[in-house]
mmCIF file with all atom_site columns, C-alpha atoms in Angstrom:
data_model
loop_
_atom_site.group_PDB
_atom_site.id
_atom_site.type_symbol
_atom_site.label_atom_id
_atom_site.label_alt_id
_atom_site.label_comp_id
_atom_site.label_asym_id
_atom_site.label_entity_id
_atom_site.label_seq_id
_atom_site.pdbx_PDB_ins_code
_atom_site.Cartn_x
_atom_site.Cartn_y
_atom_site.Cartn_z
_atom_site.occupancy
_atom_site.B_iso_or_equiv
_atom_site.pdbx_formal_charge
_atom_site.auth_seq_id
_atom_site.auth_comp_id
_atom_site.auth_asym_id
_atom_site.auth_atom_id
_atom_site.pdbx_PDB_model_num
ATOM 1   C CA . MET A 1 1   ? 111.430 103.624 111.452 1.00 70.00 ? 619 MET A CA 1
ATOM 2   C CA . GLU A 1 2   ? 111.634 106.624 109.138 1.00 91.00 ? 620 GLU A CA 1
ATOM 3   C CA . LYS A 1 3   ? 108.458 108.189 107.779 1.00 96.00 ? 621 LYS A CA 1
ATOM 4   C CA . LYS A 1 4   ? 109.095 107.031 104.222 1.00 96.00 ? 622 LYS A CA 1
ATOM 5   C CA . HIS A 1 5   ? 109.526 103.452 105.397 1.00 96.00 ? 623 HIS A CA 1
ATOM 6   C CA . VAL A 1 6   ? 106.280 103.686 107.362 1.00 97.00 ? 624 VAL A CA 1
ATOM 7   C CA . ILE A 1 7   ? 104.365 104.907 104.318 1.00 98.00 ? 625 ILE A CA 1
ATOM 8   C CA . ASP A 1 8   ? 105.971 102.302 102.061 1.00 98.00 ? 626 ASP A CA 1
ATOM 9   C CA . ALA A 1 9   ? 105.139 99.522  104.526 1.00 97.00 ? 627 ALA A CA 1
ATOM 10  C CA . ILE A 1 10  ? 101.502 100.613 104.767 1.00 98.00 ? 628 ILE A CA 1
ATOM 11  C CA . ILE A 1 11  ? 101.201 100.716 100.998 1.00 98.00 ? 629 ILE A CA 1
ATOM 12  C CA . GLU A 1 12  ? 102.819 97.291  100.751 1.00 97.00 ? 630 GLU A CA 1
ATOM 13  C CA . CYS A 1 13  ? 100.393 95.824  103.287 1.00 98.00 ? 631 CYS A CA 1
ATOM 14  C CA . GLY A 1 14  ? 97.463  97.523  101.567 1.00 99.00 ? 632 GLY A CA 1
ATOM 15  C CA . ILE A 1 15  ? 95.234  97.286  104.631 1.00 99.00 ? 633 ILE A CA 1
ATOM 16  C CA . VAL A 1 16  ? 95.122  99.501  107.700 1.00 99.00 ? 634 VAL A CA 1
ATOM 17  C CA . ALA A 1 17  ? 93.193  97.810  110.508 1.00 99.00 ? 635 ALA A CA 1
ATOM 18  C CA . VAL A 1 18  ? 91.107  100.478 112.244 1.00 99.00 ? 636 VAL A CA 1
ATOM 19  C CA . VAL A 1 19  ? 90.755  99.325  115.837 1.00 99.00 ? 637 VAL A CA 1
ATOM 20  C CA . ARG A 1 20  ? 87.684  100.370 117.797 1.00 98.00 ? 638 ARG A CA 1
ATOM 21  C CA . ALA A 1 21  ? 86.828  98.425  120.940 1.00 98.00 ? 639 ALA A CA 1
ATOM 22  C CA . GLU A 1 22  ? 84.989  98.922  124.205 1.00 97.00 ? 640 GLU A CA 1
ATOM 23  C CA . SER A 1 23  ? 88.041  98.231  126.354 1.00 98.00 ? 641 SER A CA 1
ATOM 24  C CA . SER A 1 24  ? 91.797  98.378  126.102 1.00 98.00 ? 642 SER A CA 1
ATOM 25  C CA . GLU A 1 25  ? 91.971  94.624  126.665 1.00 97.00 ? 643 GLU A CA 1
ATOM 26  C CA . LEU A 1 26  ? 89.719  93.913  123.689 1.00 98.00 ? 644 LEU A CA 1
ATOM 27  C CA . ALA A 1 27  ? 91.703  96.363  121.577 1.00 98.00 ? 645 ALA A CA 1
ATOM 28  C CA . LEU A 1 28  ? 94.925  94.503  122.338 1.00 97.00 ? 646 LEU A CA 1
ATOM 29  C CA . ARG A 1 29  ? 93.318  91.162  121.480 1.00 97.00 ? 647 ARG A CA 1
ATOM 30  C CA . ALA A 1 30  ? 91.944  92.624  118.253 1.00 98.00 ? 648 ALA A CA 1
ATOM 31  C CA . VAL A 1 31  ? 95.401  93.819  117.237 1.00 98.00 ? 649 VAL A CA 1
ATOM 32  C CA . GLU A 1 32  ? 96.851  90.404  118.004 1.00 97.00 ? 650 GLU A CA 1
ATOM 33  C CA . ALA A 1 33  ? 94.213  88.762  115.802 1.00 98.00 ? 651 ALA A CA 1
ATOM 34  C CA . ALA A 1 34  ? 94.773  91.161  112.897 1.00 98.00 ? 652 ALA A CA 1
ATOM 35  C CA . LEU A 1 35  ? 98.530  90.652  113.053 1.00 98.00 ? 653 LEU A CA 1
ATOM 36  C CA . ALA A 1 36  ? 98.038  86.885  112.988 1.00 98.00 ? 654 ALA A CA 1
ATOM 37  C CA . GLY A 1 37  ? 96.166  87.337  109.713 1.00 98.00 ? 655 GLY A CA 1
ATOM 38  C CA . GLY A 1 38  ? 98.976  89.290  108.102 1.00 98.00 ? 656 GLY A CA 1
ATOM 39  C CA . VAL A 1 39  ? 97.690  92.844  108.574 1.00 98.00 ? 657 VAL A CA 1
ATOM 40  C CA . ASN A 1 40  ? 100.605 94.652  110.185 1.00 98.00 ? 658 ASN A CA 1
ATOM 41  C CA . ALA A 1 41  ? 99.368  98.245  109.761 1.00 98.00 ? 659 ALA A CA 1
ATOM 42  C CA . ILE A 1 42  ? 97.376  99.022  112.890 1.00 99.00 ? 660 ILE A CA 1
ATOM 43  C CA . GLU A 1 43  ? 95.431  102.192 113.689 1.00 99.00 ? 661 GLU A CA 1
ATOM 44  C CA . VAL A 1 44  ? 94.384  102.395 117.337 1.00 99.00 ? 662 VAL A CA 1
ATOM 45  C CA . THR A 1 45  ? 91.624  104.986 117.512 1.00 99.00 ? 663 THR A CA 1
ATOM 46  C CA . PHE A 1 46  ? 91.170  107.392 120.377 1.00 99.00 ? 664 PHE A CA 1
ATOM 47  C CA . THR A 1 47  ? 87.639  106.073 120.850 1.00 98.00 ? 665 THR A CA 1
ATOM 48  C CA . VAL A 1 48  ? 89.275  103.102 122.608 1.00 98.00 ? 666 VAL A CA 1
ATOM 49  C CA . PRO A 1 49  ? 89.347  103.612 126.394 1.00 98.00 ? 667 PRO A CA 1
ATOM 50  C CA . GLY A 1 50  ? 92.946  104.133 127.443 1.00 98.00 ? 668 GLY A CA 1
ATOM 51  C CA . ALA A 1 51  ? 94.070  104.450 123.835 1.00 99.00 ? 669 ALA A CA 1
ATOM 52  C CA . LEU A 1 52  ? 97.390  106.044 124.764 1.00 98.00 ? 670 LEU A CA 1
ATOM 53  C CA . GLU A 1 53  ? 98.283  103.157 127.047 1.00 98.00 ? 671 GLU A CA 1
ATOM 54  C CA . VAL A 1 54  ? 97.255  100.668 124.356 1.00 98.00 ? 672 VAL A CA 1
ATOM 55  C CA . ILE A 1 55  ? 99.580  102.391 121.897 1.00 98.00 ? 673 ILE A CA 1
ATOM 56  C CA . ARG A 1 56  ? 102.361 102.491 124.488 1.00 97.00 ? 674 ARG A CA 1
ATOM 57  C CA . THR A 1 57  ? 101.931 98.797  125.294 1.00 96.00 ? 675 THR A CA 1
ATOM 58  C CA . LEU A 1 58  ? 101.929 97.784  121.648 1.00 96.00 ? 676 LEU A CA 1
ATOM 59  C CA . SER A 1 59  ? 104.925 99.945  120.793 1.00 95.00 ? 677 SER A CA 1
ATOM 60  C CA . LYS A 1 60  ? 106.957 98.069  123.385 1.00 93.00 ? 678 LYS A CA 1
ATOM 61  C CA . GLY A 1 61  ? 105.583 94.607  122.759 1.00 88.00 ? 679 GLY A CA 1
ATOM 62  C CA . VAL A 1 62  ? 105.263 94.068  119.013 1.00 85.00 ? 680 VAL A CA 1
ATOM 63  C CA . SER A 1 63  ? 107.933 93.353  116.433 1.00 82.00 ? 681 SER A CA 1
ATOM 64  C CA . SER A 1 64  ? 109.580 96.167  114.527 1.00 84.00 ? 682 SER A CA 1
ATOM 65  C CA . ASP A 1 65  ? 107.758 95.318  111.292 1.00 88.00 ? 683 ASP A CA 1
ATOM 66  C CA . VAL A 1 66  ? 104.395 96.243  112.843 1.00 94.00 ? 684 VAL A CA 1
ATOM 67  C CA . ILE A 1 67  ? 103.328 99.725  111.741 1.00 98.00 ? 685 ILE A CA 1
ATOM 68  C CA . LEU A 1 68  ? 101.495 101.277 114.669 1.00 98.00 ? 686 LEU A CA 1
ATOM 69  C CA . GLY A 1 69  ? 99.421  104.427 114.344 1.00 99.00 ? 687 GLY A CA 1
ATOM 70  C CA . ALA A 1 70  ? 96.808  106.485 116.149 1.00 99.00 ? 688 ALA A CA 1
ATOM 71  C CA . GLY A 1 71  ? 93.386  107.299 114.737 1.00 99.00 ? 689 GLY A CA 1
ATOM 72  C CA . THR A 1 72  ? 90.508  109.675 115.458 1.00 99.00 ? 690 THR A CA 1
ATOM 73  C CA . VAL A 1 73  ? 93.102  112.293 116.345 1.00 99.00 ? 691 VAL A CA 1
ATOM 74  C CA . LEU A 1 74  ? 91.153  115.541 116.615 1.00 99.00 ? 692 LEU A CA 1
ATOM 75  C CA . ASP A 1 75  ? 93.720  118.037 117.859 1.00 99.00 ? 693 ASP A CA 1
ATOM 76  C CA . PRO A 1 76  ? 97.464  118.690 117.812 1.00 99.00 ? 694 PRO A CA 1
ATOM 77  C CA . GLN A 1 77  ? 98.099  117.808 121.461 1.00 99.00 ? 695 GLN A CA 1
ATOM 78  C CA . THR A 1 78  ? 96.577  114.371 120.991 1.00 99.00 ? 696 THR A CA 1
ATOM 79  C CA . ALA A 1 79  ? 98.822  113.876 117.976 1.00 99.00 ? 697 ALA A CA 1
ATOM 80  C CA . LEU A 1 80  ? 101.892 114.814 120.009 1.00 99.00 ? 698 LEU A CA 1
ATOM 81  C CA . ASP A 1 81  ? 100.860 112.524 122.870 1.00 99.00 ? 699 ASP A CA 1
ATOM 82  C CA . ALA A 1 82  ? 100.272 109.630 120.477 1.00 99.00 ? 700 ALA A CA 1
ATOM 83  C CA . VAL A 1 83  ? 103.700 109.994 118.907 1.00 98.00 ? 701 VAL A CA 1
ATOM 84  C CA . ASP A 1 84  ? 105.318 110.138 122.343 1.00 98.00 ? 702 ASP A CA 1
ATOM 85  C CA . ALA A 1 85  ? 103.493 106.889 123.175 1.00 98.00 ? 703 ALA A CA 1
ATOM 86  C CA . GLY A 1 86  ? 104.901 105.185 120.084 1.00 97.00 ? 704 GLY A CA 1
ATOM 87  C CA . ALA A 1 87  ? 102.577 105.957 117.164 1.00 98.00 ? 705 ALA A CA 1
ATOM 88  C CA . ARG A 1 88  ? 104.356 106.089 113.806 1.00 98.00 ? 706 ARG A CA 1
ATOM 89  C CA . PHE A 1 89  ? 101.471 107.639 111.895 1.00 99.00 ? 707 PHE A CA 1
ATOM 90  C CA . ILE A 1 90  ? 98.540  109.896 112.752 1.00 99.00 ? 708 ILE A CA 1
ATOM 91  C CA . VAL A 1 91  ? 95.054  109.605 111.237 1.00 99.00 ? 709 VAL A CA 1
ATOM 92  C CA . SER A 1 92  ? 92.263  112.145 111.593 1.00 99.00 ? 710 SER A CA 1
ATOM 93  C CA . PRO A 1 93  ? 88.673  112.176 110.297 1.00 98.00 ? 711 PRO A CA 1
ATOM 94  C CA . ASN A 1 94  ? 88.976  115.771 109.105 1.00 98.00 ? 712 ASN A CA 1
ATOM 95  C CA . VAL A 1 95  ? 91.379  118.416 107.830 1.00 98.00 ? 713 VAL A CA 1
ATOM 96  C CA . ASN A 1 96  ? 92.873  120.069 110.901 1.00 98.00 ? 714 ASN A CA 1
ATOM 97  C CA . LEU A 1 97  ? 95.886  122.085 109.819 1.00 98.00 ? 715 LEU A CA 1
ATOM 98  C CA . ALA A 1 98  ? 97.269  122.305 113.349 1.00 99.00 ? 716 ALA A CA 1
ATOM 99  C CA . THR A 1 99  ? 97.101  118.533 113.763 1.00 99.00 ? 717 THR A CA 1
ATOM 100 C CA . ILE A 1 100 ? 98.877  118.017 110.448 1.00 99.00 ? 718 ILE A CA 1
ATOM 101 C CA . GLU A 1 101 ? 101.586 120.443 111.511 1.00 99.00 ? 719 GLU A CA 1
ATOM 102 C CA . ALA A 1 102 ? 101.983 118.725 114.886 1.00 99.00 ? 720 ALA A CA 1
ATOM 103 C CA . ALA A 1 103 ? 102.546 115.361 113.217 1.00 99.00 ? 721 ALA A CA 1
ATOM 104 C CA . LYS A 1 104 ? 105.005 116.908 110.778 1.00 98.00 ? 722 LYS A CA 1
ATOM 105 C CA . SER A 1 105 ? 106.901 118.511 113.662 1.00 98.00 ? 723 SER A CA 1
ATOM 106 C CA . LYS A 1 106 ? 107.439 115.029 115.088 1.00 98.00 ? 724 LYS A CA 1
ATOM 107 C CA . GLY A 1 107 ? 108.547 113.629 111.759 1.00 98.00 ? 725 GLY A CA 1
ATOM 108 C CA . VAL A 1 108 ? 105.759 111.055 111.508 1.00 99.00 ? 726 VAL A CA 1
ATOM 109 C CA . ALA A 1 109 ? 103.331 110.311 108.694 1.00 99.00 ? 727 ALA A CA 1
ATOM 110 C CA . VAL A 1 110 ? 99.917  111.963 108.821 1.00 99.00 ? 728 VAL A CA 1
ATOM 111 C CA . PHE A 1 111 ? 96.726  110.891 107.047 1.00 99.00 ? 729 PHE A CA 1
ATOM 112 C CA . PRO A 1 112 ? 94.102  113.647 107.292 1.00 99.00 ? 730 PRO A CA 1
ATOM 113 C CA . GLY A 1 113 ? 90.488  112.851 106.503 1.00 99.00 ? 731 GLY A CA 1
ATOM 114 C CA . ALA A 1 114 ? 88.872  114.586 103.539 1.00 98.00 ? 732 ALA A CA 1
ATOM 115 C CA . PHE A 1 115 ? 85.657  114.264 101.557 1.00 97.00 ? 733 PHE A CA 1
ATOM 116 C CA . THR A 1 116 ? 85.547  116.935 98.858  1.00 97.00 ? 734 THR A CA 1
ATOM 117 C CA . PRO A 1 117 ? 88.065  117.924 96.166  1.00 98.00 ? 735 PRO A CA 1
ATOM 118 C CA . THR A 1 118 ? 88.799  121.137 98.072  1.00 98.00 ? 736 THR A CA 1
ATOM 119 C CA . GLU A 1 119 ? 89.501  119.221 101.277 1.00 98.00 ? 737 GLU A CA 1
ATOM 120 C CA . VAL A 1 120 ? 91.697  116.702 99.468  1.00 98.00 ? 738 VAL A CA 1
ATOM 121 C CA . LEU A 1 121 ? 93.856  119.417 97.946  1.00 98.00 ? 739 LEU A CA 1
ATOM 122 C CA . THR A 1 122 ? 93.977  121.414 101.184 1.00 99.00 ? 740 THR A CA 1
ATOM 123 C CA . ALA A 1 123 ? 95.087  118.353 103.156 1.00 99.00 ? 741 ALA A CA 1
ATOM 124 C CA . TRP A 1 124 ? 97.713  117.445 100.568 1.00 99.00 ? 742 TRP A CA 1
ATOM 125 C CA . GLN A 1 125 ? 99.142  120.950 100.300 1.00 98.00 ? 743 GLN A CA 1
ATOM 126 C CA . ALA A 1 126 ? 99.293  121.170 104.103 1.00 99.00 ? 744 ALA A CA 1
ATOM 127 C CA . GLY A 1 127 ? 101.564 118.141 104.189 1.00 98.00 ? 745 GLY A CA 1
ATOM 128 C CA . GLY A 1 128 ? 99.282  115.115 104.382 1.00 99.00 ? 746 GLY A CA 1
ATOM 129 C CA . ASP A 1 129 ? 101.131 111.989 103.274 1.00 99.00 ? 747 ASP A CA 1
ATOM 130 C CA . ILE A 1 130 ? 98.102  109.879 102.391 1.00 99.00 ? 748 ILE A CA 1
ATOM 131 C CA . ILE A 1 131 ? 94.656  111.458 102.258 1.00 99.00 ? 749 ILE A CA 1
ATOM 132 C CA . LYS A 1 132 ? 91.939  109.427 103.931 1.00 99.00 ? 750 LYS A CA 1
ATOM 133 C CA . ILE A 1 133 ? 88.615  109.659 102.099 1.00 98.00 ? 751 ILE A CA 1
ATOM 134 C CA . PHE A 1 134 ? 85.999  109.508 104.820 1.00 98.00 ? 752 PHE A CA 1
ATOM 135 C CA . PRO A 1 135 ? 83.238  108.470 105.147 1.00 96.00 ? 753 PRO A CA 1
ATOM 136 C CA . ALA A 1 136 ? 83.793  106.516 101.948 1.00 96.00 ? 754 ALA A CA 1
ATOM 137 C CA . ASN A 1 137 ? 80.669  104.366 102.187 1.00 94.00 ? 755 ASN A CA 1
ATOM 138 C CA . VAL A 1 138 ? 78.408  107.410 101.850 1.00 94.00 ? 756 VAL A CA 1
ATOM 139 C CA . VAL A 1 139 ? 79.432  107.927 98.234  1.00 92.00 ? 757 VAL A CA 1
ATOM 140 C CA . GLY A 1 140 ? 80.951  104.599 97.172  1.00 93.00 ? 758 GLY A CA 1
ATOM 141 C CA . PRO A 1 141 ? 83.728  103.599 94.777  1.00 94.00 ? 759 PRO A CA 1
ATOM 142 C CA . SER A 1 142 ? 82.355  105.529 91.788  1.00 94.00 ? 760 SER A CA 1
ATOM 143 C CA . TYR A 1 143 ? 82.764  108.852 93.613  1.00 94.00 ? 761 TYR A CA 1
ATOM 144 C CA . PHE A 1 144 ? 86.228  107.782 94.692  1.00 93.00 ? 762 PHE A CA 1
ATOM 145 C CA . LYS A 1 145 ? 87.138  107.066 91.073  1.00 93.00 ? 763 LYS A CA 1
ATOM 146 C CA . ASP A 1 146 ? 85.912  110.512 90.016  1.00 95.00 ? 764 ASP A CA 1
ATOM 147 C CA . LEU A 1 147 ? 87.781  112.119 92.910  1.00 94.00 ? 765 LEU A CA 1
ATOM 148 C CA . HIS A 1 148 ? 90.974  110.312 92.008  1.00 91.00 ? 766 HIS A CA 1
ATOM 149 C CA . GLY A 1 149 ? 90.762  111.538 88.410  1.00 93.00 ? 767 GLY A CA 1
ATOM 150 C CA . PRO A 1 150 ? 91.964  115.125 88.929  1.00 96.00 ? 768 PRO A CA 1
ATOM 151 C CA . PHE A 1 151 ? 94.402  114.066 91.657  1.00 96.00 ? 769 PHE A CA 1
ATOM 152 C CA . PRO A 1 152 ? 96.304  111.118 90.138  1.00 95.00 ? 770 PRO A CA 1
ATOM 153 C CA . ASN A 1 153 ? 99.441  111.915 92.121  1.00 96.00 ? 771 ASN A CA 1
ATOM 154 C CA . ILE A 1 154 ? 97.760  112.241 95.513  1.00 98.00 ? 772 ILE A CA 1
ATOM 155 C CA . PRO A 1 155 ? 97.636  108.920 97.408  1.00 98.00 ? 773 PRO A CA 1
ATOM 156 C CA . LEU A 1 156 ? 94.082  108.286 98.577  1.00 98.00 ? 774 LEU A CA 1
ATOM 157 C CA . MET A 1 157 ? 92.828  105.751 101.115 1.00 98.00 ? 775 MET A CA 1
ATOM 158 C CA . PRO A 1 158 ? 89.088  105.098 101.488 1.00 98.00 ? 776 PRO A CA 1
ATOM 159 C CA . THR A 1 159 ? 87.877  104.449 105.025 1.00 98.00 ? 777 THR A CA 1
ATOM 160 C CA . GLY A 1 160 ? 84.372  103.789 106.269 1.00 96.00 ? 778 GLY A CA 1
ATOM 161 C CA . GLY A 1 161 ? 82.294  100.881 105.023 1.00 94.00 ? 779 GLY A CA 1
ATOM 162 C CA . VAL A 1 162 ? 85.109  99.138  103.146 1.00 98.00 ? 780 VAL A CA 1
ATOM 163 C CA . ASP A 1 163 ? 84.405  95.405  103.288 1.00 98.00 ? 781 ASP A CA 1
ATOM 164 C CA . LEU A 1 164 ? 85.381  92.154  101.588 1.00 98.00 ? 782 LEU A CA 1
ATOM 165 C CA . SER A 1 165 ? 82.792  92.591  98.847  1.00 98.00 ? 783 SER A CA 1
ATOM 166 C CA . THR A 1 166 ? 83.999  96.067  97.834  1.00 97.00 ? 784 THR A CA 1
ATOM 167 C CA . ALA A 1 167 ? 87.716  95.962  98.636  1.00 98.00 ? 785 ALA A CA 1
ATOM 168 C CA . ARG A 1 168 ? 88.859  95.056  95.139  1.00 98.00 ? 786 ARG A CA 1
ATOM 169 C CA . THR A 1 169 ? 86.641  97.715  93.555  1.00 98.00 ? 787 THR A CA 1
ATOM 170 C CA . TRP A 1 170 ? 88.222  100.422 95.699  1.00 98.00 ? 788 TRP A CA 1
ATOM 171 C CA . LEU A 1 171 ? 91.653  99.222  94.610  1.00 98.00 ? 789 LEU A CA 1
ATOM 172 C CA . GLU A 1 172 ? 90.609  99.170  90.964  1.00 97.00 ? 790 GLU A CA 1
ATOM 173 C CA . HIS A 1 173 ? 89.459  102.778 91.327  1.00 96.00 ? 791 HIS A CA 1
ATOM 174 C CA . GLY A 1 174 ? 92.841  103.964 92.554  1.00 96.00 ? 792 GLY A CA 1
ATOM 175 C CA . ALA A 1 175 ? 93.043  103.358 96.302  1.00 97.00 ? 793 ALA A CA 1
ATOM 176 C CA . ILE A 1 176 ? 96.647  103.147 97.462  1.00 98.00 ? 794 ILE A CA 1
ATOM 177 C CA . ALA A 1 177 ? 95.518  101.284 100.598 1.00 99.00 ? 795 ALA A CA 1
ATOM 178 C CA . LEU A 1 178 ? 92.268  100.539 102.417 1.00 99.00 ? 796 LEU A CA 1
ATOM 179 C CA . GLY A 1 179 ? 91.253  101.609 105.902 1.00 99.00 ? 797 GLY A CA 1
ATOM 180 C CA . VAL A 1 180 ? 89.132  98.758  107.251 1.00 99.00 ? 798 VAL A CA 1
ATOM 181 C CA . GLY A 1 181 ? 87.227  99.006  110.505 1.00 98.00 ? 799 GLY A CA 1
ATOM 182 C CA . GLY A 1 182 ? 84.073  97.084  111.348 1.00 98.00 ? 800 GLY A CA 1
ATOM 183 C CA . ALA A 1 183 ? 84.404  94.627  108.479 1.00 98.00 ? 801 ALA A CA 1
ATOM 184 C CA . LEU A 1 184 ? 87.627  93.416  110.088 1.00 99.00 ? 802 LEU A CA 1
ATOM 185 C CA . ILE A 1 185 ? 87.626  94.463  113.748 1.00 98.00 ? 803 ILE A CA 1
ATOM 186 C CA . ASP A 1 186 ? 83.973  93.539  114.213 1.00 97.00 ? 804 ASP A CA 1
ATOM 187 C CA . ARG A 1 187 ? 82.670  94.554  117.633 1.00 94.00 ? 805 ARG A CA 1
ATOM 188 C CA . LYS A 1 188 ? 80.276  91.599  117.673 1.00 97.00 ? 806 LYS A CA 1
ATOM 189 C CA . LEU A 1 189 ? 83.203  89.231  117.187 1.00 98.00 ? 807 LEU A CA 1
ATOM 190 C CA . LEU A 1 190 ? 85.101  91.023  119.938 1.00 97.00 ? 808 LEU A CA 1
ATOM 191 C CA . LYS A 1 191 ? 82.208  90.609  122.371 1.00 95.00 ? 809 LYS A CA 1
ATOM 192 C CA . GLU A 1 192 ? 81.940  86.931  121.457 1.00 97.00 ? 810 GLU A CA 1
ATOM 193 C CA . GLY A 1 193 ? 85.674  86.423  121.831 1.00 97.00 ? 811 GLY A CA 1
ATOM 194 C CA . ASN A 1 194 ? 85.815  85.125  118.259 1.00 98.00 ? 812 ASN A CA 1
ATOM 195 C CA . PHE A 1 195 ? 89.289  86.401  117.484 1.00 98.00 ? 813 PHE A CA 1
ATOM 196 C CA . GLY A 1 196 ? 89.904  83.556  115.063 1.00 98.00 ? 814 GLY A CA 1
ATOM 197 C CA . GLU A 1 197 ? 87.336  85.018  112.675 1.00 99.00 ? 815 GLU A CA 1
ATOM 198 C CA . ILE A 1 198 ? 89.113  88.376  112.785 1.00 99.00 ? 816 ILE A CA 1
ATOM 199 C CA . THR A 1 199 ? 92.316  86.601  111.793 1.00 99.00 ? 817 THR A CA 1
ATOM 200 C CA . GLU A 1 200 ? 90.548  84.846  108.919 1.00 99.00 ? 818 GLU A CA 1
ATOM 201 C CA . ARG A 1 201 ? 89.083  88.123  107.668 1.00 99.00 ? 819 ARG A CA 1
ATOM 202 C CA . ALA A 1 202 ? 92.514  89.733  107.829 1.00 99.00 ? 820 ALA A CA 1
ATOM 203 C CA . LYS A 1 203 ? 93.876  86.928  105.669 1.00 99.00 ? 821 LYS A CA 1
ATOM 204 C CA . LYS A 1 204 ? 91.064  87.425  103.151 1.00 99.00 ? 822 LYS A CA 1
ATOM 205 C CA . PHE A 1 205 ? 91.673  91.170  102.904 1.00 99.00 ? 823 PHE A CA 1
ATOM 206 C CA . ARG A 1 206 ? 95.382  90.581  102.344 1.00 99.00 ? 824 ARG A CA 1
ATOM 207 C CA . GLU A 1 207 ? 94.566  87.975  99.709  1.00 99.00 ? 825 GLU A CA 1
ATOM 208 C CA . ILE A 1 208 ? 92.366  90.456  97.838  1.00 99.00 ? 826 ILE A CA 1
ATOM 209 C CA . VAL A 1 209 ? 95.147  93.048  97.853  1.00 99.00 ? 827 VAL A CA 1
ATOM 210 C CA . ASN A 1 210 ? 97.771  90.554  96.731  1.00 98.00 ? 828 ASN A CA 1
ATOM 211 C CA . GLU A 1 211 ? 95.622  89.132  93.935  1.00 98.00 ? 829 GLU A CA 1
ATOM 212 C CA . PHE A 1 212 ? 94.787  92.609  92.664  1.00 98.00 ? 830 PHE A CA 1
ATOM 213 C CA . ARG A 1 213 ? 98.422  93.589  92.556  1.00 96.00 ? 831 ARG A CA 1
ATOM 214 C CA . MET A 1 214 ? 99.365  90.374  90.799  1.00 94.00 ? 832 MET A CA 1
ATOM 215 C CA . GLY A 1 215 ? 96.710  91.036  88.179  1.00 94.00 ? 833 GLY A CA 1
ATOM 216 C CA . LYS A 1 216 ? 94.592  88.033  89.047  1.00 82.00 ? 834 LYS A CA 1
#
């Protein structure tokens, strides 16, 4: 899948499920649950034990419409390894120019993390495709709205603390998509084996996105 199609598909979905789990097995079950709820943009973070193998397994076992990415990518070699394992987009919590360049060299989308106006512009000018605003919960939607003001043409995605109660507000303030971690892939639910609740939350997040875009 070409980079443009990956970006378009993520924007269309509106939700990127940020997968953090204490084992590779739980990560795979979490992905399965999110997909069942209609969230097909999946970010497997490198905090997951055996993250590369999880990405490799998913890249071989899921349908072609699933958009699989790697998160918490802190250096260029990890980015290269993730792409070789099957990741179609790379997400980092910070602006690392070498990591951005590594992703670009592989022809995949890259979403660097930024927090300040300077970081946003630096990440964008370096070749970031969508700029991840992180940690978004520290400042909230009002800051995001102010940040979006001078950068109307830069696609921004809040991540960190985005939940069902705030999702629509982030969208109203200009978010092109939402990175959702614990409010969707809840570690407590994973430990309990309550994957059905993860699926239901995924459905609710997708419903919020769809209703917003339909003007409801």
